[in-house]
XYZ file of C-alpha atoms in Angstrom:
395
model
C -2.231 112.690 10.966
C 0.548 112.085 8.450
C 1.277 108.342 8.255
C 4.708 106.990 7.327
C 5.910 103.384 7.150
C 7.459 101.979 10.335
C 8.955 98.560 9.710
C 9.897 95.994 12.332
C 11.328 92.813 10.838
C 8.918 91.372 8.294
C 5.973 93.522 9.365
C 5.037 97.188 8.954
C 3.350 98.408 12.099
C 1.641 101.339 10.368
C -0.815 101.356 7.491
C -1.989 104.184 5.267
C -5.813 104.271 4.906
C -5.826 106.186 1.622
C -3.041 104.029 0.222
C -4.844 100.823 1.196
C -7.996 102.085 -0.492
C -6.021 102.938 -3.626
C -4.427 99.473 -3.621
C -7.858 97.848 -3.345
C -9.148 100.089 -6.165
C -6.247 99.046 -8.406
C -7.245 95.401 -7.949
C -10.908 96.191 -8.588
C -9.994 98.085 -11.738
C -7.943 95.126 -12.957
C -10.818 92.699 -12.548
C -13.258 95.111 -14.186
C -10.908 95.393 -17.150
C -11.119 91.631 -17.738
C -14.004 89.632 -19.255
C -16.811 88.853 -16.804
C -16.575 85.437 -15.187
C -19.444 83.531 -16.766
C -21.385 81.220 -14.466
C -19.302 82.416 -11.518
C -20.317 82.306 -7.844
C -23.120 84.553 -6.566
C -22.953 84.177 -2.778
C -19.471 83.821 -1.391
C -17.972 83.410 2.081
C -14.272 84.248 2.314
C -12.524 83.170 5.537
C -9.356 85.238 5.702
C -10.692 88.015 3.457
C -8.668 91.082 4.317
C -5.280 90.655 2.651
C -3.343 88.740 -0.005
C -5.018 85.888 -1.763
C -8.150 86.092 0.374
C -8.774 89.732 -0.457
C -7.990 89.132 -4.135
C -10.435 86.230 -4.105
C -13.161 88.424 -2.661
C -12.502 91.145 -5.241
C -12.499 88.599 -8.103
C -15.824 87.120 -6.969
C -17.514 90.458 -6.430
C -16.309 92.453 -9.400
C -15.708 89.573 -11.780
C -18.863 87.620 -11.106
C -21.180 90.124 -9.394
C -21.131 88.041 -6.218
C -22.468 89.012 -2.825
C -19.642 88.436 -0.318
C -19.268 87.904 3.397
C -15.720 88.358 4.643
C -14.278 86.957 7.862
C -10.955 88.149 9.296
C -9.098 89.159 12.431
C -7.858 92.731 12.096
C -7.034 95.625 14.411
C -9.106 98.842 14.334
C -7.529 102.192 15.112
C -7.165 102.948 18.815
C -5.431 105.558 20.961
C -4.050 107.402 17.959
C -2.566 104.287 16.365
C -3.305 103.259 12.790
C -5.595 100.328 12.164
C -4.091 97.296 10.442
C -3.855 97.294 6.662
C -6.498 94.536 6.466
C -8.972 96.734 8.354
C -8.531 99.578 5.873
C -8.571 97.156 2.900
C -11.898 95.705 3.985
C -13.532 99.071 4.575
C -12.448 100.185 1.095
C -13.713 96.947 -0.454
C -17.131 97.215 1.193
C -17.505 100.812 0.071
C -16.789 100.010 -3.560
C -18.869 96.812 -3.598
C -21.915 98.641 -2.186
C -21.401 101.444 -4.748
C -21.777 98.739 -7.411
C -24.974 97.453 -5.788
C -23.367 94.362 -4.312
C -23.968 92.962 -0.839
C -20.748 93.143 1.203
C -20.468 92.580 4.939
C -17.540 91.695 7.168
C -17.095 89.918 10.473
C -14.010 90.741 12.539
C -12.950 88.137 15.099
C -11.458 84.712 15.674
C -12.351 82.642 12.598
C -11.322 79.508 14.513
C -14.080 80.026 17.052
C -17.573 78.517 17.102
C -18.968 81.980 17.814
C -17.752 83.493 14.597
C -18.953 80.526 12.573
C -22.398 81.048 14.134
C -22.334 84.739 13.274
C -21.437 83.969 9.655
C -24.284 81.484 9.381
C -26.676 84.062 10.779
C -25.581 86.611 8.174
C -25.923 84.038 5.358
C -29.465 83.167 6.478
C -30.598 86.731 6.975
C -28.768 88.605 4.195
C -27.706 86.174 1.477
C -30.817 84.194 0.716
C -29.818 81.398 3.061
C -27.239 79.741 0.804
C -23.644 80.210 -0.332
C -22.197 78.599 -3.430
C -18.488 79.176 -2.680
C -16.316 79.123 0.456
C -12.778 80.437 0.080
C -10.559 79.384 2.964
C -7.403 81.552 3.125
C -6.180 81.835 6.717
C -2.527 82.345 7.608
C -2.393 82.665 11.396
C 0.409 82.256 13.969
C -1.797 80.531 16.571
C -5.150 78.886 17.027
C -7.341 78.092 19.984
C -9.074 74.738 19.597
C -12.769 75.482 20.062
C -13.403 72.032 21.544
C -10.628 71.882 24.140
C -9.541 75.519 24.559
C -5.927 74.501 24.009
C -3.760 77.076 22.189
C -1.532 75.844 19.345
C 1.284 77.787 17.700
C 2.711 77.382 14.213
C 6.486 77.083 13.667
C 8.531 77.643 10.524
C 10.924 74.793 11.124
C 12.557 71.986 9.133
C 11.990 68.393 10.137
C 14.677 65.915 11.178
C 17.789 68.069 10.832
C 18.866 71.722 10.836
C 18.593 73.651 7.565
C 20.810 76.515 6.426
C 19.976 78.779 3.513
C 20.598 82.237 2.180
C 18.092 84.936 2.938
C 17.674 88.600 2.135
C 18.024 91.099 4.961
C 15.723 93.689 3.463
C 16.588 96.337 6.055
C 20.310 96.279 5.205
C 20.023 94.978 1.608
C 22.485 92.213 2.335
C 22.571 88.448 1.821
C 22.818 86.524 5.084
C 22.727 82.844 6.007
C 20.193 81.551 8.495
C 20.216 78.174 10.188
C 16.985 76.811 11.566
C 16.999 73.964 14.039
C 14.549 71.144 13.420
C 11.085 71.434 14.890
C 10.057 69.333 17.848
C 7.140 66.982 17.515
C 5.064 69.457 19.549
C 5.969 72.281 17.132
C 5.168 70.162 14.079
C 1.800 69.106 15.446
C 1.076 72.665 16.499
C 1.729 73.873 12.975
C -0.610 71.231 11.587
C -3.287 72.307 14.055
C -2.961 75.972 13.075
C -2.194 75.817 9.364
C -3.712 72.445 8.443
C -7.183 71.552 7.282
C -9.007 70.910 10.565
C -10.637 74.345 10.771
C -11.587 74.239 7.076
C -13.447 71.024 7.846
C -15.084 72.602 10.904
C -16.395 75.437 8.774
C -17.865 72.931 6.316
C -19.415 70.928 9.177
C -21.026 74.047 10.666
C -22.314 75.276 7.309
C -23.638 71.881 6.383
C -25.416 71.402 9.687
C -27.005 74.827 9.252
C -28.205 73.904 5.760
C -26.617 76.951 4.079
C -24.647 75.231 1.307
C -26.160 75.539 -2.172
C -26.443 72.721 -4.704
C -23.154 72.281 -6.575
C -21.338 74.233 -3.866
C -17.586 74.679 -4.225
C -14.822 75.398 -1.718
C -11.139 76.091 -2.223
C -8.097 76.395 0.066
C -4.644 77.568 -0.887
C -1.299 75.829 -0.949
C 2.301 76.394 -2.076
C 5.000 73.959 -3.154
C 7.856 75.917 -4.696
C 11.335 74.878 -5.910
C 13.419 72.136 -4.349
C 15.898 74.467 -2.609
C 13.065 75.802 -0.414
C 11.590 72.381 0.317
C 13.439 71.724 3.643
C 11.802 74.797 5.172
C 8.514 74.602 3.294
C 7.327 71.469 1.504
C 9.297 69.034 3.698
C 9.093 71.113 6.846
C 6.424 71.720 9.477
C 4.504 73.978 7.051
C 4.556 71.186 4.490
C 2.997 68.804 7.001
C 0.244 71.319 7.535
C -0.362 71.569 3.776
C -0.570 67.776 3.547
C -3.296 67.990 6.163
C -5.141 70.548 4.033
C -5.096 67.989 1.207
C -6.400 65.355 3.624
C -9.204 67.717 4.583
C -10.040 68.281 0.913
C -10.769 64.564 0.495
C -12.848 64.498 3.681
C -14.829 67.567 2.605
C -15.522 66.032 -0.811
C -17.225 63.140 0.926
C -19.221 65.481 3.132
C -20.572 67.631 0.282
C -21.039 64.877 -2.325
C -24.769 64.662 -1.639
C -25.284 68.241 -2.872
C -22.958 67.858 -5.846
C -20.302 69.819 -3.948
C -16.593 69.848 -4.644
C -13.535 70.852 -2.629
C -10.291 71.996 -4.246
C -6.775 72.928 -3.206
C -5.078 75.538 -5.424
C -1.281 75.636 -5.455
C -0.517 79.285 -6.028
C 2.555 81.269 -7.085
C 5.086 82.656 -4.608
C 4.171 86.284 -3.943
C 5.002 89.025 -1.497
C 2.531 88.601 1.355
C 2.844 89.054 5.090
C 3.016 85.284 5.454
C 5.705 84.671 2.819
C 7.843 87.528 4.146
C 8.229 85.626 7.407
C 9.724 82.479 5.862
C 13.563 82.493 5.819
C 15.018 82.088 2.337
C 11.650 82.399 0.640
C 11.902 86.188 0.447
C 15.195 85.883 -1.489
C 13.663 83.314 -3.811
C 10.716 85.643 -4.489
C 13.047 88.487 -5.468
C 14.881 86.139 -7.863
C 11.574 84.824 -9.217
C 10.198 88.327 -9.805
C 13.313 89.242 -11.740
C 13.037 86.324 -14.125
C 9.241 86.320 -14.570
C 9.081 90.057 -15.207
C 11.806 89.659 -17.840
C 9.862 86.765 -19.426
C 6.623 88.785 -19.306
C 4.556 86.283 -17.302
C 4.678 87.786 -13.800
C 1.403 87.881 -11.837
C 0.364 89.458 -8.553
C -2.357 88.249 -6.171
C -5.214 89.727 -8.147
C -4.069 88.331 -11.498
C -3.656 84.898 -9.895
C -7.087 84.890 -8.302
C -8.857 86.204 -11.383
C -7.201 83.392 -13.368
C -8.209 80.865 -10.708
C -11.850 81.910 -10.996
C -12.036 82.442 -14.752
C -9.792 79.668 -16.076
C -10.084 77.032 -13.385
C -13.052 77.062 -10.988
C -15.590 78.597 -13.359
C -14.266 77.841 -16.824
C -17.549 76.236 -17.979
C -16.144 72.699 -17.903
C -14.056 70.367 -15.809
C -11.706 71.986 -13.303
C -8.205 71.019 -14.444
C -6.044 69.361 -11.772
C -2.731 67.467 -11.688
C -2.049 63.865 -10.728
C -2.458 64.765 -7.047
C -5.827 66.394 -7.793
C -4.395 69.861 -7.171
C -5.138 73.004 -9.168
C -1.724 74.229 -10.340
C -1.909 77.999 -10.511
C 1.874 78.005 -10.036
C 2.197 76.583 -13.554
C 3.970 79.650 -14.943
C 6.307 79.912 -11.934
C 7.348 76.286 -12.286
C 8.045 76.383 -16.040
C 11.507 74.816 -16.658
C 12.816 77.940 -18.333
C 11.902 79.956 -15.223
C 13.253 77.516 -12.673
C 16.406 76.698 -14.613
C 17.391 80.366 -14.795
C 16.745 80.900 -11.069
C 18.753 77.759 -10.221
C 21.624 79.013 -12.374
C 21.550 82.449 -10.720
C 21.042 81.251 -7.114
C 24.715 80.536 -6.273
C 25.679 83.884 -7.744
C 23.407 85.963 -5.514
C 25.540 87.804 -3.005
C 25.238 91.198 -1.380
C 27.212 92.768 -4.241
C 25.035 91.171 -6.923
C 21.549 91.673 -5.473
C 20.510 94.148 -8.150
C 21.855 91.987 -10.941
C 20.079 88.768 -10.046
C 17.020 89.873 -8.046
C 14.184 92.359 -8.254
C 14.932 93.854 -4.845
C 13.269 97.164 -5.725
C 10.102 95.424 -6.919
C 9.997 93.280 -3.763
C 10.298 96.353 -1.547
C 7.582 98.149 -3.507
C 5.215 95.203 -3.199
C 5.954 94.800 0.519
C 5.190 98.448 1.259
C 2.120 98.305 -0.903
C 0.699 95.640 1.397
C 0.412 98.392 3.973
C -0.803 101.126 1.643
C 2.544 102.789 0.984
C 4.060 103.611 -2.391
C 0.750 103.436 -4.249
C 0.672 105.709 -7.298
C -1.480 108.814 -6.988
C -1.520 108.955 -3.184
C -0.279 112.132 -1.451
C 1.695 110.758 1.486
C 2.381 114.268 2.833
C -1.293 114.924 3.400
C -3.128 114.531 6.715
C -5.372 111.463 6.726
C -8.108 110.248 9.033
C -6.916 106.979 10.566
C -10.007 106.172 12.662
C -12.178 104.567 9.976
C -15.166 102.356 10.729
C -17.451 100.111 8.700
C -20.730 101.602 7.610
Protein backbone atom coordinates (compact mmCIF):
# COMPACT_ATOMS: atom_id res chain seq x y z
CA UNK A 1 0.00 0.00 0.00
CA UNK A 2 1.01 3.66 -0.29
CA UNK A 3 1.57 5.06 3.21
CA UNK A 4 1.04 8.75 4.03
CA UNK A 5 1.34 10.54 7.37
CA UNK A 6 -1.85 10.80 9.41
CA UNK A 7 -1.33 13.01 12.45
CA UNK A 8 -3.53 13.19 15.53
CA UNK A 9 -2.30 15.69 18.09
CA UNK A 10 1.30 14.92 19.01
CA UNK A 11 1.32 11.45 17.43
CA UNK A 12 1.40 10.15 13.87
CA UNK A 13 -0.79 7.05 13.62
CA UNK A 14 0.93 5.77 10.47
CA UNK A 15 4.55 4.83 9.91
CA UNK A 16 6.47 4.23 6.71
CA UNK A 17 8.53 1.00 6.82
CA UNK A 18 11.01 2.05 4.12
CA UNK A 19 11.35 5.52 5.64
CA UNK A 20 11.95 4.08 9.12
CA UNK A 21 14.63 1.79 7.70
CA UNK A 22 16.27 4.72 5.93
CA UNK A 23 16.19 6.76 9.14
CA UNK A 24 17.87 3.92 11.04
CA UNK A 25 20.45 3.57 8.27
CA UNK A 26 21.27 7.29 8.48
CA UNK A 27 22.04 6.88 12.18
CA UNK A 28 24.13 3.78 11.54
CA UNK A 29 26.07 5.60 8.83
CA UNK A 30 26.76 8.48 11.20
CA UNK A 31 28.20 6.19 13.87
CA UNK A 32 30.27 4.31 11.31
CA UNK A 33 31.71 7.62 10.10
CA UNK A 34 33.03 8.37 13.60
CA UNK A 35 36.06 6.85 15.35
CA UNK A 36 35.39 3.45 16.91
CA UNK A 37 34.55 3.57 20.63
CA UNK A 38 37.61 2.07 22.28
CA UNK A 39 36.96 -0.21 25.25
CA UNK A 40 33.21 0.16 24.70
CA UNK A 41 30.53 -2.31 25.80
CA UNK A 42 30.28 -5.73 24.19
CA UNK A 43 27.01 -7.17 25.51
CA UNK A 44 24.26 -4.62 25.94
CA UNK A 45 20.65 -4.72 27.10
CA UNK A 46 18.55 -1.69 26.09
CA UNK A 47 15.18 -1.35 27.81
CA UNK A 48 13.17 1.01 25.63
CA UNK A 49 15.20 0.29 22.49
CA UNK A 50 12.91 1.13 19.59
CA UNK A 51 12.88 4.93 19.32
CA UNK A 52 14.64 8.13 20.31
CA UNK A 53 17.50 7.93 22.76
CA UNK A 54 17.05 4.20 23.35
CA UNK A 55 17.35 3.35 19.67
CA UNK A 56 20.30 5.73 19.25
CA UNK A 57 21.98 4.08 22.26
CA UNK A 58 21.55 0.65 20.70
CA UNK A 59 22.95 1.86 17.38
CA UNK A 60 25.92 3.54 19.09
CA UNK A 61 26.75 0.41 21.07
CA UNK A 62 26.41 -1.94 18.10
CA UNK A 63 28.05 0.04 15.33
CA UNK A 64 30.41 2.13 17.44
CA UNK A 65 31.64 -0.60 19.75
CA UNK A 66 30.75 -3.84 17.94
CA UNK A 67 28.39 -4.78 20.76
CA UNK A 68 25.87 -7.60 20.78
CA UNK A 69 22.52 -6.08 21.76
CA UNK A 70 19.24 -7.25 23.21
CA UNK A 71 16.42 -4.73 22.82
CA UNK A 72 13.24 -4.59 24.89
CA UNK A 73 10.25 -2.49 23.87
CA UNK A 74 6.48 -2.38 23.56
CA UNK A 75 5.50 -1.80 19.92
CA UNK A 76 2.56 -2.61 17.67
CA UNK A 77 2.94 -4.98 14.70
CA UNK A 78 0.90 -4.52 11.55
CA UNK A 79 -2.62 -5.94 11.74
CA UNK A 80 -5.78 -5.83 9.66
CA UNK A 81 -4.19 -3.66 7.00
CA UNK A 82 -2.88 -1.08 9.49
CA UNK A 83 0.74 0.00 9.63
CA UNK A 84 2.91 -1.22 12.45
CA UNK A 85 4.29 1.40 14.82
CA UNK A 86 7.47 3.23 13.85
CA UNK A 87 9.39 1.50 16.64
CA UNK A 88 8.47 -1.89 15.20
CA UNK A 89 9.86 -0.96 11.79
CA UNK A 90 12.92 0.71 13.37
CA UNK A 91 13.80 -2.43 15.29
CA UNK A 92 13.39 -4.75 12.31
CA UNK A 93 15.69 -2.48 10.28
CA UNK A 94 18.24 -2.35 13.10
CA UNK A 95 18.34 -6.12 13.52
CA UNK A 96 18.79 -6.63 9.78
CA UNK A 97 21.76 -4.28 9.58
CA UNK A 98 23.36 -5.53 12.80
CA UNK A 99 23.20 -9.13 11.62
CA UNK A 100 24.63 -8.10 8.24
CA UNK A 101 27.64 -6.79 10.19
CA UNK A 102 27.96 -10.08 12.08
CA UNK A 103 26.54 -8.72 15.33
CA UNK A 104 24.08 -10.50 17.60
CA UNK A 105 20.80 -8.57 17.72
CA UNK A 106 17.54 -9.83 19.19
CA UNK A 107 14.43 -8.04 20.39
CA UNK A 108 11.69 -8.75 22.91
CA UNK A 109 8.34 -7.05 22.42
CA UNK A 110 6.15 -6.75 25.50
CA UNK A 111 5.62 -5.06 28.84
CA UNK A 112 9.09 -4.13 30.11
CA UNK A 113 7.58 -3.47 33.56
CA UNK A 114 6.53 -7.11 33.92
CA UNK A 115 8.40 -9.93 35.64
CA UNK A 116 7.75 -12.11 32.59
CA UNK A 117 9.69 -9.92 30.20
CA UNK A 118 12.57 -9.58 32.65
CA UNK A 119 12.72 -13.38 32.81
CA UNK A 120 12.70 -13.62 29.01
CA UNK A 121 15.57 -11.14 28.77
CA UNK A 122 17.61 -13.08 31.32
CA UNK A 123 17.01 -16.28 29.37
CA UNK A 124 18.27 -14.66 26.16
CA UNK A 125 21.34 -13.27 27.95
CA UNK A 126 22.18 -16.72 29.33
CA UNK A 127 21.58 -18.59 26.09
CA UNK A 128 22.79 -16.13 23.45
CA UNK A 129 25.12 -13.57 25.01
CA UNK A 130 27.62 -15.62 26.97
CA UNK A 131 25.64 -15.25 30.18
CA UNK A 132 26.74 -11.69 31.02
CA UNK A 133 25.97 -8.11 30.00
CA UNK A 134 28.30 -5.19 30.65
CA UNK A 135 25.82 -2.36 30.00
CA UNK A 136 22.12 -1.78 30.69
CA UNK A 137 20.55 1.28 29.07
CA UNK A 138 17.22 2.19 30.67
CA UNK A 139 15.21 4.50 28.38
CA UNK A 140 11.49 3.99 28.93
CA UNK A 141 8.92 6.74 28.39
CA UNK A 142 5.52 5.17 29.05
CA UNK A 143 2.09 6.62 29.88
CA UNK A 144 1.19 3.88 32.36
CA UNK A 145 2.65 1.00 34.33
CA UNK A 146 1.25 -2.06 36.02
CA UNK A 147 3.04 -2.80 39.28
CA UNK A 148 4.22 -6.42 38.96
CA UNK A 149 3.88 -6.98 42.71
CA UNK A 150 0.38 -5.60 43.30
CA UNK A 151 -1.18 -5.50 39.84
CA UNK A 152 -2.16 -1.87 40.40
CA UNK A 153 -2.09 0.34 37.29
CA UNK A 154 -0.44 3.76 37.58
CA UNK A 155 -0.67 6.61 35.07
CA UNK A 156 1.75 9.45 34.47
CA UNK A 157 0.55 13.05 34.33
CA UNK A 158 2.20 16.12 32.83
CA UNK A 159 1.13 18.51 35.56
CA UNK A 160 2.65 21.33 37.64
CA UNK A 161 2.72 21.04 41.40
CA UNK A 162 1.06 23.43 43.85
CA UNK A 163 -0.48 25.92 41.45
CA UNK A 164 -1.69 26.21 37.86
CA UNK A 165 0.88 27.03 35.18
CA UNK A 166 0.30 28.94 31.95
CA UNK A 167 2.76 29.05 29.10
CA UNK A 168 2.95 29.55 25.37
CA UNK A 169 2.95 26.50 23.16
CA UNK A 170 3.13 25.81 19.46
CA UNK A 171 0.03 24.44 17.74
CA UNK A 172 1.89 22.58 15.03
CA UNK A 173 -1.28 21.76 13.06
CA UNK A 174 -2.24 25.41 12.65
CA UNK A 175 1.26 26.93 13.01
CA UNK A 176 0.02 29.31 15.67
CA UNK A 177 1.15 30.30 19.15
CA UNK A 178 -1.40 29.47 21.83
CA UNK A 179 -1.45 29.67 25.61
CA UNK A 180 -2.19 26.59 27.67
CA UNK A 181 -3.01 26.50 31.36
CA UNK A 182 -2.44 23.32 33.28
CA UNK A 183 -4.04 22.77 36.65
CA UNK A 184 -1.81 21.39 39.40
CA UNK A 185 -1.56 17.65 39.75
CA UNK A 186 -3.22 15.84 42.60
CA UNK A 187 -1.13 13.84 45.03
CA UNK A 188 -2.39 10.68 43.30
CA UNK A 189 -1.29 12.00 39.90
CA UNK A 190 2.13 12.99 41.21
CA UNK A 191 2.71 9.61 42.84
CA UNK A 192 1.43 7.86 39.74
CA UNK A 193 3.96 9.76 37.62
CA UNK A 194 6.77 8.76 39.97
CA UNK A 195 5.65 5.14 39.78
CA UNK A 196 5.63 5.18 35.97
CA UNK A 197 8.53 7.48 35.11
CA UNK A 198 10.67 7.15 38.23
CA UNK A 199 13.45 4.75 39.05
CA UNK A 200 11.59 1.85 40.65
CA UNK A 201 11.48 -0.31 37.53
CA UNK A 202 15.15 0.45 36.74
CA UNK A 203 15.96 -0.94 40.18
CA UNK A 204 13.77 -3.99 39.58
CA UNK A 205 15.68 -4.74 36.38
CA UNK A 206 18.96 -4.53 38.28
CA UNK A 207 17.58 -6.76 41.05
CA UNK A 208 16.43 -9.40 38.56
CA UNK A 209 19.70 -9.32 36.60
CA UNK A 210 21.77 -9.45 39.77
CA UNK A 211 19.82 -12.37 41.19
CA UNK A 212 20.27 -14.22 37.89
CA UNK A 213 24.03 -13.60 37.98
CA UNK A 214 24.16 -12.04 34.49
CA UNK A 215 25.98 -8.79 35.29
CA UNK A 216 29.62 -8.69 34.21
CA UNK A 217 32.48 -7.33 36.30
CA UNK A 218 32.68 -3.52 36.01
CA UNK A 219 29.12 -3.46 34.68
CA UNK A 220 27.61 -0.05 33.88
CA UNK A 221 24.04 1.17 33.63
CA UNK A 222 22.62 4.52 32.55
CA UNK A 223 19.19 6.14 32.62
CA UNK A 224 18.18 9.40 30.97
CA UNK A 225 17.03 12.73 32.39
CA UNK A 226 16.24 16.26 31.29
CA UNK A 227 16.40 19.57 33.17
CA UNK A 228 16.04 22.40 30.66
CA UNK A 229 15.68 26.18 31.10
CA UNK A 230 13.87 27.87 33.97
CA UNK A 231 10.78 28.88 31.97
CA UNK A 232 9.93 25.18 31.47
CA UNK A 233 10.63 24.20 35.07
CA UNK A 234 7.04 24.52 36.42
CA UNK A 235 5.89 21.84 33.96
CA UNK A 236 9.06 19.78 33.92
CA UNK A 237 11.77 20.08 36.57
CA UNK A 238 9.44 21.31 39.33
CA UNK A 239 6.37 19.40 38.14
CA UNK A 240 5.25 15.79 38.44
CA UNK A 241 7.78 14.75 35.80
CA UNK A 242 10.52 16.40 37.82
CA UNK A 243 9.53 14.38 40.88
CA UNK A 244 9.84 11.23 38.78
CA UNK A 245 13.32 12.28 37.63
CA UNK A 246 14.36 12.89 41.24
CA UNK A 247 13.30 9.32 41.92
CA UNK A 248 15.51 8.15 39.04
CA UNK A 249 18.45 9.85 40.78
CA UNK A 250 17.46 8.16 44.04
CA UNK A 251 17.46 4.84 42.22
CA UNK A 252 20.92 5.56 40.81
CA UNK A 253 22.34 5.77 44.32
CA UNK A 254 20.56 2.59 45.37
CA UNK A 255 21.81 0.74 42.28
CA UNK A 256 25.37 1.87 42.92
CA UNK A 257 25.23 0.15 46.29
CA UNK A 258 23.78 -2.99 44.74
CA UNK A 259 26.47 -3.35 42.05
CA UNK A 260 29.45 -2.14 44.08
CA UNK A 261 30.64 -5.69 44.74
CA UNK A 262 31.24 -6.28 41.01
CA UNK A 263 32.81 -2.87 40.43
CA UNK A 264 29.58 -1.69 38.84
CA UNK A 265 28.44 1.88 38.36
CA UNK A 266 25.10 3.54 37.67
CA UNK A 267 24.77 6.89 35.92
CA UNK A 268 22.08 9.38 35.01
CA UNK A 269 22.71 11.34 31.82
CA UNK A 270 20.96 14.70 31.43
CA UNK A 271 20.40 14.97 27.70
CA UNK A 272 19.50 17.76 25.29
CA UNK A 273 15.92 18.69 24.40
CA UNK A 274 15.07 16.93 21.14
CA UNK A 275 12.04 16.08 19.05
CA UNK A 276 10.79 12.76 20.39
CA UNK A 277 7.32 11.34 20.87
CA UNK A 278 7.66 12.04 24.60
CA UNK A 279 8.82 15.66 24.30
CA UNK A 280 6.13 16.46 21.72
CA UNK A 281 3.49 15.74 24.36
CA UNK A 282 4.75 18.30 26.90
CA UNK A 283 3.01 21.70 26.57
CA UNK A 284 5.43 24.57 25.98
CA UNK A 285 8.39 22.27 25.49
CA UNK A 286 7.71 21.88 21.77
CA UNK A 287 7.93 25.68 21.33
CA UNK A 288 11.15 25.79 23.33
CA UNK A 289 12.62 23.06 21.12
CA UNK A 290 11.86 25.02 17.96
CA UNK A 291 13.54 28.09 19.47
CA UNK A 292 16.48 26.00 20.65
CA UNK A 293 16.96 24.39 17.22
CA UNK A 294 17.01 27.83 15.60
CA UNK A 295 19.78 29.12 17.83
CA UNK A 296 21.91 25.97 18.01
CA UNK A 297 21.82 25.43 14.25
CA UNK A 298 22.92 29.03 13.74
CA UNK A 299 25.73 28.53 16.29
CA UNK A 300 26.75 25.25 14.63
CA UNK A 301 26.45 23.01 17.70
CA UNK A 302 23.08 21.34 17.13
CA UNK A 303 22.87 17.59 17.79
CA UNK A 304 20.20 14.97 17.18
CA UNK A 305 19.63 11.76 19.17
CA UNK A 306 22.38 9.80 17.45
CA UNK A 307 25.01 12.53 17.85
CA UNK A 308 24.10 12.82 21.53
CA UNK A 309 24.30 9.11 22.22
CA UNK A 310 27.54 8.63 20.29
CA UNK A 311 29.03 11.47 22.36
CA UNK A 312 27.70 9.89 25.56
CA UNK A 313 29.42 6.60 24.75
CA UNK A 314 32.66 7.95 23.29
CA UNK A 315 33.30 11.03 25.45
CA UNK A 316 31.62 10.08 28.72
CA UNK A 317 30.91 6.43 29.53
CA UNK A 318 33.84 4.92 27.61
CA UNK A 319 36.38 7.72 27.36
CA UNK A 320 39.19 5.61 28.86
CA UNK A 321 39.16 7.46 32.19
CA UNK A 322 36.83 8.84 34.82
CA UNK A 323 33.27 9.54 33.72
CA UNK A 324 32.83 13.31 34.09
CA UNK A 325 29.84 14.36 36.21
CA UNK A 326 28.61 17.59 37.82
CA UNK A 327 28.17 18.47 41.48
CA UNK A 328 24.99 16.35 41.57
CA UNK A 329 26.87 13.39 40.07
CA UNK A 330 24.99 13.75 36.78
CA UNK A 331 26.45 13.37 33.31
CA UNK A 332 25.66 16.68 31.57
CA UNK A 333 25.17 15.90 27.91
CA UNK A 334 23.01 19.04 27.74
CA UNK A 335 26.17 21.11 28.18
CA UNK A 336 25.96 22.69 24.73
CA UNK A 337 22.23 23.41 25.08
CA UNK A 338 22.76 25.15 28.41
CA UNK A 339 25.66 27.36 27.30
CA UNK A 340 24.91 30.97 28.39
CA UNK A 341 25.15 32.29 24.84
CA UNK A 342 22.49 29.77 23.77
CA UNK A 343 20.11 30.30 26.67
CA UNK A 344 20.51 34.09 26.72
CA UNK A 345 19.49 34.36 23.07
CA UNK A 346 16.47 32.08 23.57
CA UNK A 347 15.41 34.07 26.65
CA UNK A 348 15.70 37.30 24.67
CA UNK A 349 13.65 35.89 21.80
CA UNK A 350 11.00 34.12 23.90
CA UNK A 351 8.71 37.14 24.55
CA UNK A 352 8.89 38.01 20.85
CA UNK A 353 7.61 34.66 19.61
CA UNK A 354 4.09 35.13 18.31
CA UNK A 355 2.15 33.54 15.49
CA UNK A 356 3.42 36.20 13.08
CA UNK A 357 7.07 35.75 14.10
CA UNK A 358 7.32 31.96 14.26
CA UNK A 359 9.63 31.72 11.26
CA UNK A 360 11.86 34.52 12.53
CA UNK A 361 12.52 33.14 16.00
CA UNK A 362 11.99 29.39 15.65
CA UNK A 363 12.99 26.52 13.43
CA UNK A 364 9.41 25.44 12.80
CA UNK A 365 10.30 23.73 9.52
CA UNK A 366 13.13 21.78 11.12
CA UNK A 367 10.87 20.71 13.99
CA UNK A 368 8.21 19.48 11.59
CA UNK A 369 10.80 17.57 9.56
CA UNK A 370 12.21 15.88 12.66
CA UNK A 371 8.73 15.02 13.93
CA UNK A 372 7.72 13.36 10.67
CA UNK A 373 11.06 11.59 10.48
CA UNK A 374 10.24 9.83 13.75
CA UNK A 375 7.60 7.95 11.77
CA UNK A 376 9.66 7.40 8.63
CA UNK A 377 8.36 10.34 6.60
CA UNK A 378 10.41 13.00 4.84
CA UNK A 379 13.58 10.90 4.77
CA UNK A 380 15.82 11.71 1.82
CA UNK A 381 15.96 9.10 -0.92
CA UNK A 382 12.63 7.41 -0.11
CA UNK A 383 9.95 7.18 -2.80
CA UNK A 384 6.76 7.89 -0.88
CA UNK A 385 4.61 7.31 -3.95
CA UNK A 386 5.68 3.67 -4.18
CA UNK A 387 3.74 0.72 -2.81
CA UNK A 388 5.37 -0.72 0.30
CA UNK A 389 4.87 -3.91 2.29
CA UNK A 390 3.62 -2.93 5.73
CA UNK A 391 3.39 -6.40 7.29
CA UNK A 392 7.03 -6.87 8.29
CA UNK A 393 8.18 -9.44 10.85
CA UNK A 394 11.42 -10.16 12.68
CA UNK A 395 13.60 -12.87 11.20
